[in-house]
CSV table of C-alpha atoms in Angstrom, one decimal:
chain,number,residue,atom,x,y,z
A,17,MET,CA,-116.5,-253.4,49.5
A,18,ALA,CA,-114.0,-253.7,52.3
A,19,GLY,CA,-111.1,-256.1,52.2
A,20,SER,CA,-109.4,-257.7,49.3
A,21,GLN,CA,-112.0,-256.7,46.7
A,22,ALA,CA,-111.9,-253.0,47.6
A,23,PRO,CA,-110.4,-250.7,45.1
A,24,ASP,CA,-107.2,-248.9,46.0
A,25,VAL,CA,-107.5,-245.2,46.0
A,26,LEU,CA,-104.8,-242.5,45.2
A,27,ILE,CA,-105.6,-239.1,46.8
A,28,VAL,CA,-103.9,-236.0,45.4
A,29,GLY,CA,-103.6,-233.5,48.2
A,30,ALA,CA,-102.9,-234.0,51.9
A,31,GLY,CA,-104.9,-231.1,53.2
A,32,ILE,CA,-107.8,-231.5,55.6
A,33,GLY,CA,-110.1,-233.1,53.1
A,34,GLY,CA,-107.6,-235.5,51.6
A,35,LEU,CA,-106.3,-236.7,55.0
A,36,THR,CA,-109.9,-237.2,56.4
A,37,LEU,CA,-110.7,-239.2,53.3
A,38,ALA,CA,-107.6,-241.4,53.9
A,39,LEU,CA,-108.6,-242.1,57.5
A,40,SER,CA,-112.2,-242.8,56.4
A,41,LEU,CA,-111.1,-245.2,53.7
A,42,HIS,CA,-108.8,-247.0,56.1
A,43,ARG,CA,-111.6,-247.5,58.6
A,44,ALA,CA,-113.7,-249.0,55.7
A,45,GLY,CA,-110.9,-251.4,54.8
A,46,ILE,CA,-110.2,-249.6,51.5
A,47,PRO,CA,-106.5,-249.2,50.7
A,48,ALA,CA,-105.5,-245.5,50.3
A,49,ARG,CA,-102.4,-243.4,49.8
A,50,LEU,CA,-101.7,-239.8,49.2
A,51,VAL,CA,-99.4,-237.6,47.2
A,52,GLU,CA,-98.7,-234.1,48.2
A,53,ALA,CA,-96.8,-231.4,46.3
A,54,VAL,CA,-95.2,-229.6,49.3
A,55,PRO,CA,-91.8,-231.0,50.4
A,56,SER,CA,-93.0,-231.5,54.0
A,57,ILE,CA,-96.3,-231.2,55.9
A,58,ARG,CA,-96.0,-228.2,58.2
A,59,PRO,CA,-98.6,-226.5,60.4
A,60,LEU,CA,-99.3,-223.5,58.1
A,61,GLY,CA,-102.3,-221.3,57.8
A,62,VAL,CA,-104.5,-219.4,60.2
A,63,GLY,CA,-107.6,-220.1,62.2
A,64,ILE,CA,-110.7,-222.0,61.0
A,65,ASN,CA,-113.9,-223.2,62.6
A,66,VAL,CA,-115.1,-226.8,62.5
A,67,LEU,CA,-118.8,-226.9,62.8
A,68,PRO,CA,-120.8,-229.6,64.8
A,69,HIS,CA,-121.7,-231.7,61.7
A,70,ALA,CA,-118.0,-232.0,60.8
A,71,VAL,CA,-116.9,-232.5,64.5
A,72,ARG,CA,-119.3,-235.4,64.5
A,73,GLU,CA,-117.5,-237.0,61.7
A,74,LEU,CA,-114.1,-236.5,63.3
A,75,THR,CA,-115.5,-237.9,66.5
A,76,GLU,CA,-116.6,-241.0,64.7
A,77,LEU,CA,-113.1,-241.3,63.4
A,78,GLY,CA,-111.8,-241.4,67.0
A,79,LEU,CA,-110.3,-237.9,66.9
A,80,ALA,CA,-112.4,-236.0,69.4
A,81,GLU,CA,-109.9,-236.0,72.3
A,82,ARG,CA,-107.0,-234.9,70.0
A,83,LEU,CA,-109.1,-232.1,68.6
A,84,GLU,CA,-110.3,-231.0,72.0
A,85,ALA,CA,-106.7,-230.7,73.1
A,86,ARG,CA,-105.8,-228.4,70.2
A,87,ALA,CA,-108.9,-226.2,69.9
A,88,ILE,CA,-111.3,-223.9,71.7
A,89,ARG,CA,-114.9,-224.8,72.1
A,90,THR,CA,-116.8,-221.9,70.5
A,91,LYS,CA,-119.4,-220.7,73.0
A,92,GLU,CA,-121.2,-218.0,71.0
A,93,LEU,CA,-121.3,-216.1,67.7
A,94,ILE,CA,-122.0,-212.4,67.8
A,95,TYR,CA,-122.7,-210.0,64.9
A,96,THR,CA,-122.3,-206.3,65.5
A,97,ASN,CA,-122.3,-203.2,63.4
A,98,LYS,CA,-119.2,-201.1,62.8
A,99,PHE,CA,-119.8,-199.3,66.1
A,100,GLY,CA,-119.8,-202.6,68.1
A,101,GLN,CA,-123.6,-202.5,68.6
A,102,GLU,CA,-125.0,-206.0,68.8
A,103,ILE,CA,-127.1,-207.2,66.0
A,104,TRP,CA,-127.4,-211.0,66.7
A,105,ARG,CA,-126.1,-213.4,69.3
A,106,GLU,CA,-126.5,-217.1,69.3
A,107,ALA,CA,-125.0,-220.0,71.3
A,108,ARG,CA,-122.8,-222.4,69.4
A,109,GLY,CA,-122.0,-226.1,69.6
A,110,LEU,CA,-122.7,-227.8,72.9
A,111,ASP,CA,-123.9,-224.5,74.4
A,112,ALA,CA,-126.6,-224.4,71.7
A,113,GLY,CA,-127.8,-227.9,72.4
A,114,TYR,CA,-125.8,-229.8,69.7
A,115,ASN,CA,-124.5,-233.2,70.6
A,116,TRP,CA,-121.1,-232.1,69.4
A,117,PRO,CA,-119.0,-228.9,69.9
A,118,GLN,CA,-118.0,-226.3,67.4
A,119,PHE,CA,-114.3,-225.8,67.5
A,120,SER,CA,-112.1,-222.8,66.7
A,121,VAL,CA,-108.6,-224.1,65.8
A,122,HIS,CA,-105.5,-223.2,63.9
A,123,ARG,CA,-105.8,-224.8,60.5
A,124,GLY,CA,-102.2,-226.1,60.7
A,125,ALA,CA,-102.9,-227.8,64.1
A,126,LEU,CA,-105.9,-229.6,62.6
A,127,GLN,CA,-104.0,-230.7,59.5
A,128,MET,CA,-101.1,-232.0,61.6
A,129,LEU,CA,-103.6,-233.9,63.9
A,130,LEU,CA,-105.0,-235.6,60.8
A,131,PHE,CA,-101.6,-236.2,59.3
A,132,ASP,CA,-100.3,-237.8,62.4
A,133,ALA,CA,-103.3,-240.0,62.6
A,134,VAL,CA,-102.8,-241.1,58.9
A,135,ARG,CA,-99.2,-242.0,59.6
A,136,GLU,CA,-100.2,-244.0,62.7
A,137,ARG,CA,-103.0,-245.9,61.1
A,138,LEU,CA,-102.0,-246.2,57.4
A,139,GLY,CA,-98.2,-246.3,57.9
A,140,ALA,CA,-95.4,-243.8,57.7
A,141,GLU,CA,-95.2,-244.1,53.9
A,142,ALA,CA,-98.9,-243.4,53.3
A,143,VAL,CA,-98.2,-239.8,52.4
A,144,GLN,CA,-95.6,-239.2,49.6
A,145,THR,CA,-94.6,-235.5,49.8
A,146,ASP,CA,-92.7,-233.4,47.2
A,147,THR,CA,-94.8,-235.1,44.6
A,148,GLU,CA,-96.6,-233.1,42.0
A,149,LEU,CA,-99.3,-234.3,39.6
A,150,LEU,CA,-98.4,-233.9,35.9
A,151,GLY,CA,-101.4,-235.7,34.4
A,152,PHE,CA,-103.3,-239.0,34.4
A,153,GLU,CA,-105.0,-241.4,32.0
A,154,GLN,CA,-107.8,-243.8,32.9
A,155,ASP,CA,-108.9,-247.0,31.3
A,156,ALA,CA,-111.4,-249.8,32.1
A,157,THR,CA,-109.5,-251.1,35.1
A,158,GLY,CA,-107.8,-248.1,36.7
A,159,VAL,CA,-105.9,-244.8,36.5
A,160,THR,CA,-102.3,-244.2,35.6
A,161,VAL,CA,-100.9,-241.1,37.2
A,162,ARG,CA,-97.8,-239.2,36.0
A,163,LEU,CA,-95.8,-237.5,38.7
A,164,ARG,CA,-92.7,-235.4,39.2
A,165,ARG,CA,-90.7,-234.2,42.2
A,166,ARG,CA,-91.6,-230.7,42.8
A,167,SER,CA,-88.4,-229.5,44.4
A,168,ASP,CA,-86.3,-230.2,41.3
A,169,GLY,CA,-88.7,-231.2,38.6
A,170,ALA,CA,-87.4,-234.7,38.2
A,171,ALA,CA,-89.8,-237.3,36.8
A,172,LEU,CA,-91.0,-239.9,39.3
A,173,PRO,CA,-92.3,-243.4,38.5
A,174,ALA,CA,-95.9,-243.4,37.4
A,175,GLN,CA,-98.4,-244.8,39.9
A,176,ARG,CA,-101.4,-247.0,39.2
A,177,SER,CA,-104.6,-247.0,41.2
A,178,ALA,CA,-108.2,-248.1,40.8
A,179,LEU,CA,-109.5,-244.6,41.6
A,180,LEU,CA,-108.1,-241.1,41.7
A,181,ILE,CA,-109.4,-238.4,44.0
A,182,GLY,CA,-108.5,-234.8,43.4
A,183,ALA,CA,-108.3,-233.1,46.9
A,184,ASP,CA,-105.7,-230.6,45.6
A,185,GLY,CA,-107.4,-227.3,46.5
A,186,ILE,CA,-108.7,-224.3,44.7
A,187,HIS,CA,-106.0,-224.6,42.1
A,188,SER,CA,-106.6,-228.3,41.5
A,189,ALA,CA,-104.7,-229.9,38.7
A,190,VAL,CA,-107.2,-232.7,38.7
A,191,ARG,CA,-110.2,-230.3,38.2
A,192,ALA,CA,-108.2,-228.5,35.5
A,193,ALA,CA,-107.9,-231.7,33.5
A,194,PHE,CA,-111.7,-231.8,33.1
A,195,TYR,CA,-112.3,-228.0,33.0
A,196,PRO,CA,-109.3,-226.7,31.1
A,197,ASP,CA,-110.9,-223.4,30.1
A,198,GLU,CA,-112.2,-222.5,33.5
A,199,GLY,CA,-109.4,-220.0,34.3
A,200,ALA,CA,-108.5,-218.4,37.6
A,201,PRO,CA,-110.7,-218.4,40.6
A,202,LYS,CA,-113.3,-215.5,40.7
A,203,TRP,CA,-112.4,-212.5,42.8
A,204,ASN,CA,-115.3,-210.6,44.4
A,205,GLY,CA,-113.3,-207.4,45.0
A,206,ALA,CA,-112.6,-208.2,48.7
A,207,VAL,CA,-109.2,-208.6,50.3
A,208,LEU,CA,-108.6,-210.4,53.6
A,209,TRP,CA,-105.7,-209.6,56.0
A,210,ARG,CA,-105.3,-212.5,58.5
A,211,ALA,CA,-103.2,-212.9,61.5
A,212,THR,CA,-103.1,-214.0,65.2
A,213,THR,CA,-102.5,-211.8,68.2
A,214,GLU,CA,-102.0,-212.8,71.8
A,215,ALA,CA,-104.1,-210.6,74.1
A,216,ALA,CA,-106.3,-210.6,77.1
A,217,PRO,CA,-109.5,-212.6,76.7
A,218,TYR,CA,-112.6,-210.7,75.6
A,219,LEU,CA,-116.3,-211.4,76.5
A,220,SER,CA,-116.6,-215.1,77.4
A,221,GLY,CA,-113.1,-216.0,76.2
A,222,ARG,CA,-114.8,-218.3,73.7
A,223,SER,CA,-116.7,-215.7,71.6
A,224,MET,CA,-116.6,-215.5,67.9
A,225,ILE,CA,-117.2,-211.9,66.6
A,226,MET,CA,-118.2,-210.6,63.3
A,227,ALA,CA,-118.3,-206.8,63.1
A,228,GLY,CA,-119.1,-204.4,60.2
A,229,HIS,CA,-120.7,-205.0,56.9
A,230,GLN,CA,-120.0,-206.5,53.4
A,231,ASP,CA,-117.5,-203.7,52.4
A,232,GLN,CA,-115.6,-203.6,55.7
A,233,LYS,CA,-115.6,-206.4,58.2
A,234,PHE,CA,-113.6,-207.6,61.2
A,235,VAL,CA,-113.8,-211.2,62.4
A,236,CYS,CA,-112.1,-212.7,65.4
A,237,TYR,CA,-112.1,-215.8,67.7
A,238,PRO,CA,-109.7,-217.5,70.1
A,239,ILE,CA,-108.0,-220.6,68.9
A,240,ASP,CA,-105.3,-221.7,71.5
A,241,PRO,CA,-106.3,-223.8,74.5
A,242,GLU,CA,-102.8,-223.6,76.0
A,243,ALA,CA,-103.0,-219.8,76.1
A,244,ALA,CA,-106.5,-220.0,77.6
A,245,GLY,CA,-105.1,-222.2,80.3
A,246,ARG,CA,-102.8,-219.4,81.4
A,247,GLY,CA,-105.4,-216.7,81.3
A,248,ARG,CA,-104.5,-215.3,77.8
A,249,SER,CA,-106.1,-215.6,74.4
A,250,VAL,CA,-104.5,-216.2,71.0
A,251,VAL,CA,-107.0,-214.4,68.8
A,252,ASN,CA,-107.3,-215.3,65.1
A,253,TRP,CA,-108.5,-212.2,63.3
A,254,ILE,CA,-109.5,-211.2,59.8
A,255,ALA,CA,-109.8,-207.7,58.5
A,256,GLU,CA,-111.7,-207.4,55.2
A,257,LEU,CA,-112.0,-204.5,52.8
A,258,ARG,CA,-113.9,-204.5,49.5
A,259,TYR,CA,-112.6,-202.7,46.4
A,260,PRO,CA,-114.2,-201.9,43.0
A,261,ASN,CA,-114.0,-205.0,40.8
A,262,ASP,CA,-111.7,-203.2,38.3
A,263,THR,CA,-109.1,-202.5,41.0
A,264,PRO,CA,-105.7,-203.9,40.1
A,265,TRP,CA,-104.7,-206.6,42.5
A,266,ASN,CA,-102.4,-209.6,42.7
A,267,ARG,CA,-105.4,-211.9,43.0
A,268,GLU,CA,-103.5,-215.1,42.7
A,269,ASP,CA,-100.6,-214.2,45.0
A,270,TRP,CA,-101.6,-216.4,47.9
A,271,ASN,CA,-100.4,-216.3,51.5
A,272,ARG,CA,-98.1,-213.3,50.9
A,273,PRO,CA,-97.2,-210.9,53.7
A,274,GLY,CA,-99.6,-208.1,54.2
A,275,ARG,CA,-98.9,-204.5,54.9
A,276,ILE,CA,-100.6,-203.0,57.9
A,277,GLU,CA,-100.8,-199.6,56.4
A,278,ASP,CA,-103.0,-200.9,53.6
A,279,PHE,CA,-105.9,-201.5,56.0
A,280,LEU,CA,-105.3,-200.4,59.6
A,281,PRO,CA,-106.3,-196.7,59.0
A,282,ARG,CA,-109.8,-197.9,58.1
A,283,PHE,CA,-110.2,-199.7,61.4
A,284,GLU,CA,-108.5,-197.1,63.8
A,285,SER,CA,-111.9,-196.1,65.3
A,286,TRP,CA,-113.1,-199.6,65.9
A,287,ASN,CA,-112.4,-199.8,69.6
A,288,PHE,CA,-115.6,-201.0,71.2
A,289,GLY,CA,-114.4,-201.1,74.8
A,290,TRP,CA,-115.0,-204.8,75.0
A,291,LEU,CA,-112.9,-205.4,71.8
A,292,ASN,CA,-110.0,-203.3,70.7
A,293,VAL,CA,-109.7,-203.9,67.0
A,294,PRO,CA,-106.8,-201.6,66.2
A,295,GLY,CA,-104.9,-203.0,69.2
A,296,LEU,CA,-105.3,-206.6,67.9
A,297,ILE,CA,-104.1,-205.5,64.5
A,298,ARG,CA,-101.0,-203.8,65.9
A,299,GLY,CA,-100.2,-206.8,68.1
A,300,ALA,CA,-99.8,-209.3,65.3
A,301,GLN,CA,-96.3,-210.5,64.5
A,302,ALA,CA,-97.0,-211.5,61.0
A,303,ILE,CA,-100.0,-210.6,58.7
A,304,TYR,CA,-100.9,-212.4,55.5
A,305,GLU,CA,-103.0,-211.2,52.7
A,306,PHE,CA,-105.6,-213.2,50.7
A,307,PRO,CA,-108.0,-212.3,47.9
A,308,MET,CA,-111.5,-213.5,48.6
A,309,VAL,CA,-112.1,-215.9,45.7
A,310,ASP,CA,-114.3,-218.9,44.8
A,311,ARG,CA,-115.2,-220.9,41.8
A,312,ASP,CA,-118.5,-221.4,40.0
A,313,PRO,CA,-120.3,-224.7,40.7
A,314,VAL,CA,-119.8,-227.2,37.9
A,315,GLU,CA,-122.0,-229.8,36.4
A,316,HIS,CA,-119.9,-232.8,37.4
A,317,TRP,CA,-117.2,-233.8,39.8
A,318,SER,CA,-117.0,-237.5,38.9
A,319,PHE,CA,-115.6,-238.7,35.6
A,320,ASP,CA,-115.5,-242.5,35.5
A,321,ARG,CA,-112.7,-243.4,38.0
A,322,VAL,CA,-111.8,-239.9,39.0
A,323,THR,CA,-113.7,-237.4,41.3
A,324,LEU,CA,-113.1,-234.2,43.2
A,325,LEU,CA,-113.3,-233.3,46.9
A,326,GLY,CA,-113.1,-230.2,49.1
A,327,ASP,CA,-111.9,-226.9,47.6
A,328,ALA,CA,-111.1,-228.7,44.3
A,329,ALA,CA,-114.8,-229.5,44.0
A,330,HIS,CA,-116.4,-226.5,45.6
A,331,ALA,CA,-114.1,-223.6,46.6
A,332,MET,CA,-116.3,-221.1,48.5
A,333,TYR,CA,-116.0,-217.7,50.2
A,334,PRO,CA,-115.0,-217.9,53.9
A,335,ILE,CA,-118.5,-217.0,55.0
A,336,GLY,CA,-120.4,-219.1,57.5
A,337,SER,CA,-117.4,-221.1,58.6
A,338,ASN,CA,-118.0,-223.9,56.1
A,339,GLY,CA,-114.9,-224.6,54.0
A,340,ALA,CA,-113.1,-227.1,56.1
A,341,SER,CA,-116.3,-228.6,57.4
A,342,GLN,CA,-117.7,-229.4,54.0
A,343,ALA,CA,-114.4,-231.0,52.9
A,344,ILE,CA,-114.6,-233.3,56.0
A,345,ILE,CA,-118.2,-234.2,55.1
A,346,ASP,CA,-117.2,-234.9,51.5
A,347,ALA,CA,-114.6,-237.3,52.7
A,348,ARG,CA,-116.9,-239.2,55.0
A,349,VAL,CA,-119.7,-239.5,52.4
A,350,LEU,CA,-117.3,-240.6,49.6
A,351,ALA,CA,-115.7,-243.3,51.8
A,352,HIS,CA,-119.0,-244.7,52.8
A,353,ARG,CA,-120.3,-244.8,49.3
A,354,LEU,CA,-117.2,-246.7,48.3
A,355,ALA,CA,-117.7,-249.0,51.3
A,356,THR,CA,-121.2,-249.9,50.5
A,357,ILE,CA,-121.7,-249.7,46.7
A,358,HIS,CA,-120.2,-252.7,44.8
A,359,ASP,CA,-119.4,-250.8,41.6
A,360,PRO,CA,-116.8,-248.1,42.4
A,361,LEU,CA,-117.9,-245.9,39.4
A,362,ALA,CA,-121.4,-246.0,40.7
A,363,ALA,CA,-120.1,-245.1,44.1
A,364,LEU,CA,-118.4,-242.0,42.7
A,365,ARG,CA,-121.6,-241.0,40.9
A,366,ALA,CA,-123.7,-241.5,44.1
A,367,TYR,CA,-121.2,-239.4,46.1
A,368,GLU,CA,-121.5,-236.6,43.4
A,369,ALA,CA,-125.3,-236.8,43.4
A,370,GLU,CA,-125.4,-236.2,47.2
A,371,ARG,CA,-122.6,-233.7,47.7
A,372,LEU,CA,-122.5,-231.6,44.5
A,373,PRO,CA,-126.0,-230.0,44.8
A,374,ALA,CA,-125.5,-229.5,48.6
A,375,THR,CA,-122.2,-227.7,48.3
A,376,ALA,CA,-123.3,-225.7,45.2
A,377,ARG,CA,-126.1,-224.2,47.3
A,378,ILE,CA,-123.6,-223.1,49.9
A,379,VAL,CA,-121.3,-221.5,47.3
A,380,LEU,CA,-124.2,-219.5,46.0
A,381,ALA,CA,-125.5,-218.6,49.5
A,382,ASN,CA,-122.0,-217.4,50.5
A,383,ARG,CA,-121.9,-215.1,47.5
A,384,ALA,CA,-125.1,-213.6,48.9
A,385,ASN,CA,-123.3,-213.1,52.3
A,386,GLY,CA,-124.9,-216.2,53.9
A,387,PRO,CA,-126.1,-215.5,57.5
A,388,GLU,CA,-123.9,-212.4,57.6
A,389,ARG,CA,-126.3,-210.6,55.3
A,390,VAL,CA,-128.1,-209.2,58.4
A,391,MET,CA,-125.0,-207.1,59.1
A,392,GLN,CA,-125.4,-205.5,55.7
A,393,TYR,CA,-129.1,-204.9,56.3
A,394,VAL,CA,-128.3,-203.0,59.4
A,395,GLU,CA,-125.6,-201.0,57.7
A,396,GLU,CA,-128.0,-200.0,54.9
A,397,ARG,CA,-130.8,-199.1,57.3
A,398,ALA,CA,-128.8,-197.5,60.0
A,399,PRO,CA,-125.4,-196.4,58.8
A,400,LYS,CA,-124.9,-194.1,61.8
A,401,GLY,CA,-125.9,-196.7,64.3
A,402,TYR,CA,-129.2,-197.2,66.1
A,403,ALA,CA,-130.9,-196.4,69.3
A,404,LYS,CA,-133.2,-199.5,69.2
A,405,LEU,CA,-132.4,-202.6,67.1
A,406,ASP,CA,-136.0,-203.6,66.7
A,407,ASP,CA,-136.6,-200.3,64.8
A,408,ILE,CA,-134.0,-201.5,62.2
A,409,ILE,CA,-134.5,-205.2,61.9
A,410,SER,CA,-137.0,-207.6,63.4
A,411,ARG,CA,-136.2,-210.6,65.6
A,412,ALA,CA,-138.0,-212.8,63.1
A,413,GLU,CA,-135.8,-211.6,60.3
A,414,LEU,CA,-132.7,-212.3,62.3
A,415,GLU,CA,-133.8,-215.8,63.4
A,416,ALA,CA,-134.9,-216.7,59.8
A,417,SER,CA,-131.5,-215.7,58.4
A,418,ALA,CA,-129.6,-217.9,60.9
A,419,LYS,CA,-131.9,-220.9,60.6
A,420,ASP,CA,-132.0,-220.8,56.8
A,421,TYR,CA,-128.3,-220.9,56.5
A,422,LYS,CA,-128.0,-223.8,58.9
A,423,LEU,CA,-130.4,-225.8,56.8
A,424,ILE,CA,-128.5,-224.9,53.6
A,425,ALA,CA,-125.1,-225.9,55.1
A,426,GLY,CA,-126.4,-229.0,56.8
A,427,PHE,CA,-126.0,-228.2,60.4
A,428,ASP,CA,-129.5,-227.6,61.6
A,429,LYS,CA,-129.4,-228.7,65.2
A,430,ASP,CA,-132.5,-230.9,65.3
A,431,ALA,CA,-131.7,-232.6,62.0
A,432,LEU,CA,-128.1,-233.2,62.9
A,433,ASN,CA,-128.8,-234.5,66.4
A,434,THR,CA,-131.5,-237.0,65.3
A,435,ARG,CA,-130.0,-238.4,62.0
A,436,ALA,CA,-128.2,-241.7,62.0
A,437,SER,CA,-124.4,-241.6,61.8
A,438,LEU,CA,-122.8,-242.1,58.4
A,439,ASP,CA,-121.6,-245.4,59.6
A,440,ALA,CA,-125.2,-246.6,60.3
A,441,ARG,CA,-126.6,-244.8,57.3
A,442,TYR,CA,-124.3,-246.5,54.8
A,443,GLY,CA,-123.6,-249.7,56.8
A,444,ALA,CA,-121.2,-250.1,59.6
A,445,VAL,CA,-117.6,-250.1,58.5
């Protein structure tokens, strides 16, 4: 469908998923442009992980060197209990035998990398910022999109496109048009405090740590290669506490400053020698608070000439390091469906048929703690710690948990290393 007969695509949202889609469509010869509500694209957010199946897709888009320059190659993932006793350790990325790395990176750095690539390849005007979606109507030939300037509310000229893609996040206006009674995202009672702290490297200097259990957890990993080059580590960390579901909380107050006194006392004893959790918490310059929320899987994403992508389609708990990776894969699959299926409506349906069930399984697996459930098993079986791990949980149980989740999330090593690229699978574009 490349070239003059290709449908033009309007993407709502210039986050990781929307930008990856624009780059993928451009590679396929399909005209694309984006509208984004924020006045300017800035490197906001905190650390994320990009798993090997998503790194593969970014590599095929020619972005590997740029990503390498801004990220840390994750060497290993380690689960421990609340005393720092090791439960599970596995190599990650290239160190695990994948053909592609796993990267730990600042979300804003990844978004800016993608944004710069979009402007270079699609043109400086490809992303229209300060532009908020008001609504849309579709007919037999396209979609008419009503817009306004977010900064002052002024109406903007309507835009017409053959297809509309809602990549506008967990509070998606495009999704709300099809599911108007869905309401707010679902809070599971957990609150995350997130920040970065510069410190001395710990363990390998490329280790990702998850400590604790489902009611109290600490996650950390380094994200800055520049700091690593001078012998330091910029550590992205997440402190998590779970409250009773009837606890009053500003569940929809996103990205607000967090108060250290709300959570540090619960972590004061978490100095494991090899990792000083209270020291990392105290060393942060700015702390942000997030409720842990997701949305229920829905029956459809695609409605004639409109479909959903990324968090707008499948917002999930930040368990298993999958949110950004799944958005990247959505984008690649959607672009290749559009590139190789003549009827664009059929292409959107085919994209939904492949990606909706796959991501719904991840949403539900994350609600059950995903691979991190082994931490909860150990807490329940040995709340005071253990003398011998084998007495608490078997190696077979640990291995099965890790393998099962990789299969669900689509990054089983053997399957990923041996499958054809999306380009080959759907036709070179």
